[in-house]
Amino acid sequence: MTEAELKDAGLKVTLPRLKVLQVLDNADPHHLSAEDVYRELVNADVTVGLATVYRVLTQFEQAGIVTRHNFDDGHSVFELATEEHHDHMVDLDSGKVIEFVNEAIEQLQHEIAEQHGYELVNHELVLFVRKAK
Amino acid sequence: MTEAELKDAGLKVTLPRLKVLQVLDNADPHHLSAEDVYRELVNADVTVGLATVYRVLTQFEQAGIVTRHNFDDGHSVFELATEEHHDHMVDLDSGKVIEFVNEAIEQLQHEIAEQHGYELVNHELVLFVRKAK
DNA sequence: ATTGCAAATGCGAATCAATCTCATTTAAGA
DNA sequence: TCTTAAATGAGATTGATTCGCATTTGCAAT
Ligand SMILES: [Mn+2]
Ligand SMILES: [Mn+2]
Ligand SMILES: [Zn+2]
Ligand SMILES: [Zn+2]
């Protein structure tokens, strides 16, 4: 349940936070910008400030509840942190985002970090693609 | 020589462009933001507008002379496009950027795109790492 | 149920990278 | 040297995100 997630993260259970979670849960293209979330809320007659949406999303990110991405450039998009890590592919023509999982690539990244005396904490991989002729 | 690069790209050989190229050439941490480049120029008594630096860097990117990255978040950094493609590793503690090349990862990315009916045009891979204990 | 108070919120102002506008300068071919 | 389209500089502007602060609210202890 969503309330538990908030409490576990040491965050008070407030209406804005619950509503933001709800929007992320029902998101169809499940990568939403802060403005996207804000618009959905306004649309649903939930009085909430844009600044609060930004604050809440950032807190959720720190709590591991959501993941932030910077696909193209300029603005961030968020998605609920699912149990399964995945990377993204952006169709340059349509802008559509495709998710994929590849264990071999994940493994290689750890090895590369190790070869340089580091441990991998996180990574961001985005493939920019075009429909094959 | 640098003039040739500009001409090949269909760009006039102007003083601002030459100077920007020069700064990128001598850049020690060779990932510079537009502001970084601008400051270097001002520092070297080259009268150039910040807007011009942004314009020139974008043109260079389109011409394949420089590569743009969005490591952390928020702003872009540029580096001269070397003959050899490479990816990056960011030390979360020091902020230092390490470059690496891994053919296996490059190969896998092409395969993944293909598996989804696409062809890989470009990609961005950044590893966020911490010194191993 | 009431109270106390730090945490959270809303709203407008402020920031900051990046882009745009437009009058002026300049590269480069004729 | 002349001509003209491209390039530039300075400042205004945009757009996403953050700040400041007065007000509200969750919630734990009465
Ligand atoms: Mn995703
Ligand atoms: Mn590099
Ligand atoms: Zn991954
Ligand atoms: Zn690569």
XYZ file of C-alpha atoms (C1' of nucleotides) and ligand atoms in Angstrom:
330
model
C 0.000 0.000 0.000
C 1.142 3.499 -0.727
C 0.915 4.942 2.773
C 3.443 2.443 3.988
C 5.935 3.524 1.340
C 5.752 7.060 2.577
C 6.134 6.139 6.207
C 9.051 3.864 5.459
C 10.736 6.790 3.775
C 10.191 8.929 6.846
C 7.777 11.152 4.976
C 4.485 12.311 6.414
C 1.421 10.973 4.687
C -0.037 14.048 3.065
C -2.668 14.513 0.446
C -0.316 15.980 -2.184
C 2.067 13.068 -1.771
C -0.684 10.488 -2.035
C -2.089 12.172 -5.099
C 1.264 12.376 -6.827
C 1.812 8.682 -6.176
C -1.604 7.959 -7.570
C -0.886 9.879 -10.757
C 2.394 8.043 -11.239
C 0.627 4.748 -10.694
C -1.935 5.387 -13.385
C 0.439 7.028 -15.836
C 0.056 5.466 -19.238
C 3.175 6.618 -20.954
C 4.765 6.095 -17.590
C 7.438 8.713 -17.897
C 6.007 12.006 -16.672
C 7.543 15.421 -16.220
C 6.772 17.461 -13.124
C 4.479 19.590 -15.256
C 2.735 16.489 -16.540
C 2.011 15.389 -12.993
C 0.909 18.883 -12.066
C -1.491 19.107 -14.993
C -3.047 15.777 -14.130
C -3.657 16.939 -10.599
C -5.151 20.257 -11.601
C -7.265 18.358 -14.072
C -8.524 16.143 -11.265
C -9.402 19.187 -9.180
C -6.664 18.560 -6.683
C -5.385 21.888 -5.453
C -1.633 21.527 -5.349
C 1.242 23.848 -6.113
C 3.712 23.154 -8.882
C 6.538 23.773 -6.423
C 5.134 21.035 -4.231
C 5.090 18.604 -7.123
C 8.749 19.330 -7.770
C 9.589 18.973 -4.089
C 7.651 15.748 -3.702
C 9.137 14.175 -6.804
C 12.639 14.988 -5.625
C 11.893 13.524 -2.220
C 10.469 10.411 -3.815
C 13.589 10.089 -5.879
C 15.801 10.309 -2.795
C 13.577 7.782 -1.067
C 13.931 5.415 -4.010
C 10.227 5.563 -4.774
C 10.689 7.087 -8.201
C 13.465 7.247 -10.759
C 14.458 10.415 -12.574
C 15.657 10.441 -16.177
C 16.979 13.116 -18.496
C 16.300 11.569 -21.865
C 16.479 14.262 -24.455
C 17.624 17.384 -22.717
C 16.138 20.223 -20.815
C 13.738 18.596 -18.450
C 13.441 15.610 -16.186
C 10.887 12.838 -16.388
C 9.937 10.515 -13.569
C 8.570 7.023 -13.273
C 7.716 4.755 -10.360
C 10.727 2.709 -9.371
C 9.653 -0.754 -10.319
C 11.209 -3.820 -8.796
C 13.058 -4.419 -12.026
C 15.749 -2.091 -13.319
C 15.572 -1.273 -17.001
C 17.158 1.007 -19.556
C 15.610 3.055 -22.345
C 15.541 3.449 -26.074
C 14.210 6.641 -27.641
C 12.761 6.588 -31.138
C 14.224 9.747 -32.655
C 11.336 10.157 -35.061
C 8.328 9.537 -32.864
C 9.869 10.406 -29.524
C 8.486 7.167 -28.165
C 10.371 5.595 -25.263
C 10.893 1.843 -25.203
C 12.111 0.022 -22.121
C 14.431 -2.934 -22.201
C 16.390 -5.179 -19.879
C 19.724 -6.707 -20.781
C 21.655 -8.625 -18.179
C 24.845 -8.811 -20.223
C 25.096 -5.030 -20.401
C 24.393 -4.675 -16.714
C 27.110 -7.179 -15.948
C 29.650 -5.505 -18.208
C 29.139 -2.186 -16.511
C 30.076 -3.645 -13.151
C 33.180 -5.175 -14.656
C 34.267 -1.939 -16.260
C 33.895 -0.026 -13.014
C 35.915 -2.683 -11.231
C 38.667 -2.599 -13.812
C 39.126 1.040 -12.920
C 39.155 0.470 -9.180
C 35.594 1.586 -8.614
C 32.305 0.075 -7.688
C 29.270 0.819 -9.774
C 26.635 2.773 -7.870
C 24.307 3.696 -10.664
C 24.188 4.265 -14.368
C 22.186 5.807 -17.143
C 21.980 4.225 -20.563
C 19.839 5.618 -23.350
C 19.852 4.349 -26.915
C 18.718 6.782 -29.592
C 17.296 4.776 -32.444
C 15.480 4.933 -35.755
C 13.201 2.375 -37.421
C 15.328 -0.039 -39.393
C 14.893 0.299 -43.157
C 44.324 22.119 -39.451
C 41.342 23.788 -37.871
C 40.336 26.090 -40.733
C 39.740 23.108 -42.930
C 37.358 21.564 -40.417
C 35.238 24.676 -40.513
C 35.196 24.908 -44.276
C 34.336 21.231 -44.596
C 31.374 21.872 -42.356
C 30.222 24.727 -44.552
C 30.960 27.242 -41.829
C 32.717 30.523 -42.402
C 36.102 30.809 -40.805
C 35.538 33.446 -38.167
C 37.559 34.546 -35.221
C 35.032 33.395 -32.598
C 34.883 29.944 -34.152
C 38.635 29.612 -34.328
C 39.002 30.744 -30.750
C 36.369 28.345 -29.472
C 38.118 25.501 -31.273
C 41.376 26.581 -29.730
C 39.917 26.560 -26.226
C 38.487 23.094 -26.736
C 41.833 21.905 -28.031
C 43.716 23.072 -24.968
C 41.065 22.082 -22.457
C 42.606 20.089 -19.678
C 39.591 18.541 -18.091
C 38.360 18.286 -21.636
C 34.666 18.503 -20.883
C 33.688 22.157 -20.860
C 30.351 23.884 -20.465
C 29.450 26.811 -22.693
C 30.138 29.091 -19.749
C 33.519 27.457 -19.231
C 34.460 28.184 -22.823
C 33.129 31.712 -22.531
C 35.143 32.411 -19.393
C 38.322 31.152 -20.991
C 37.813 33.467 -23.907
C 37.058 36.509 -21.786
C 40.080 35.607 -19.742
C 42.192 35.589 -22.893
C 40.872 39.029 -23.859
C 38.878 37.692 -26.759
C 35.745 39.775 -27.110
C 33.003 37.277 -27.785
C 29.378 37.036 -26.716
C 28.063 34.180 -24.634
C 25.263 33.725 -27.151
C 27.856 33.225 -29.847
C 29.593 30.548 -27.817
C 26.312 28.696 -27.456
C 25.567 29.093 -31.159
C 29.004 27.978 -32.229
C 29.045 24.957 -29.958
C 25.682 23.833 -31.274
C 26.876 24.262 -34.847
C 30.033 22.324 -34.071
C 27.931 19.574 -32.607
C 25.802 19.367 -35.734
C 28.934 19.374 -37.843
C 30.341 16.516 -35.806
C 33.263 18.594 -34.578
C 32.259 18.377 -30.941
C 30.192 16.031 -28.821
C 27.639 17.181 -26.285
C 27.006 15.372 -23.009
C 24.566 15.790 -20.162
C 26.380 14.003 -17.372
C 24.866 15.019 -14.102
C 21.842 17.057 -14.918
C 20.872 20.502 -15.992
C 23.614 21.682 -18.259
C 25.572 20.455 -21.214
C 29.295 19.936 -21.513
C 31.225 19.670 -24.735
C 34.419 18.023 -25.891
C 36.207 17.775 -29.208
C 34.958 14.785 -31.136
C 37.983 12.565 -31.204
C 38.384 9.841 -33.750
C 37.529 7.273 -31.084
C 34.116 7.042 -29.449
C 34.131 6.580 -25.708
C 31.785 6.515 -22.744
C 32.103 8.059 -19.315
C 32.338 7.210 -15.668
C 31.698 9.844 -13.031
C 33.276 9.545 -9.588
C 30.406 10.522 -7.309
C 32.746 11.761 -4.589
C 35.268 13.793 -6.548
C 33.138 14.589 -9.575
C 36.008 13.453 -11.756
C 35.118 12.115 -15.186
C 36.914 9.045 -16.499
C 36.677 7.961 -20.109
C 36.577 4.375 -21.234
C 36.080 2.289 -24.336
C 34.409 -1.098 -24.345
C 33.716 -2.813 -27.615
C 31.483 -5.483 -26.100
C 29.088 -2.884 -24.746
C 29.029 -1.026 -28.034
C 28.242 -4.240 -29.842
C 25.467 -5.211 -27.446
C 23.735 -1.891 -27.929
C 23.493 -2.441 -31.659
C 22.071 -5.893 -31.069
C 19.458 -4.639 -28.639
C 18.281 -1.972 -31.039
C 18.051 -4.573 -33.800
C 16.077 -6.956 -31.637
C 13.466 -4.236 -31.365
C 13.376 -3.474 -35.077
C 15.501 -0.371 -34.866
C 18.930 0.747 -35.853
C 21.142 2.432 -33.312
C 21.879 6.032 -34.199
C 23.506 7.204 -31.028
C 23.675 6.487 -27.336
C 24.676 7.916 -24.009
C 26.136 5.756 -21.286
C 27.334 7.144 -17.985
C 28.463 5.065 -15.042
C 28.224 6.659 -11.624
C 30.866 5.092 -9.434
C 32.583 5.239 -6.080
C 36.087 4.166 -5.091
C 36.043 0.490 -4.223
C 36.622 -0.220 -0.520
C -10.776 14.954 21.455
C -7.371 18.819 22.107
C -2.949 20.811 21.771
C 1.738 21.986 20.124
C 4.850 22.310 16.755
C 7.899 20.855 13.218
C 7.052 19.513 8.699
C 4.643 20.437 4.559
C 2.332 23.406 1.390
C 0.914 27.214 -1.915
C 1.956 31.025 -4.286
C 4.698 34.422 -6.176
C 9.412 35.880 -6.727
C 13.948 34.556 -7.960
C 17.467 31.676 -10.545
C 19.916 30.076 -14.216
C 21.046 27.858 -18.484
C 19.933 28.508 -22.993
C 17.680 30.949 -26.819
C 15.964 34.875 -29.359
C 15.937 39.699 -31.394
C 17.923 42.895 -33.984
C 21.152 46.451 -35.142
C 25.985 46.198 -36.557
C 30.030 43.859 -38.323
C 32.482 40.689 -41.227
C 33.912 36.787 -44.343
C 34.561 35.698 -48.874
C 33.318 35.585 -53.697
C 32.658 38.690 -57.760
C 37.197 47.214 -53.928
C 32.185 46.088 -53.806
C 28.211 43.324 -52.402
C 25.591 40.588 -49.657
C 24.331 36.894 -46.852
C 26.129 35.007 -42.805
C 27.823 35.894 -38.262
C 28.165 38.428 -34.095
C 27.369 41.077 -29.505
C 24.505 42.822 -26.155
C 20.563 42.647 -23.966
C 15.875 40.917 -23.546
C 13.345 36.692 -23.031
C 12.045 32.066 -22.178
C 11.268 27.902 -19.594
C 12.276 24.658 -16.195
C 13.286 24.456 -11.493
C 14.085 26.399 -6.908
C 13.463 29.799 -3.043
C 11.263 32.544 0.611
C 7.880 32.935 3.614
C 3.327 33.213 5.569
C -0.174 29.699 6.323
C -1.804 25.048 6.888
C -1.567 20.316 8.389
C -0.037 15.672 10.023
C 0.670 13.424 14.095
C 2.416 12.401 18.569
C 1.986 13.546 23.202
C -1.354 15.208 26.371
Mn 11.216 3.467 -17.743
Mn 34.876 12.402 -23.041
Zn 20.788 -0.596 -16.988
Zn 29.544 4.049 -26.088
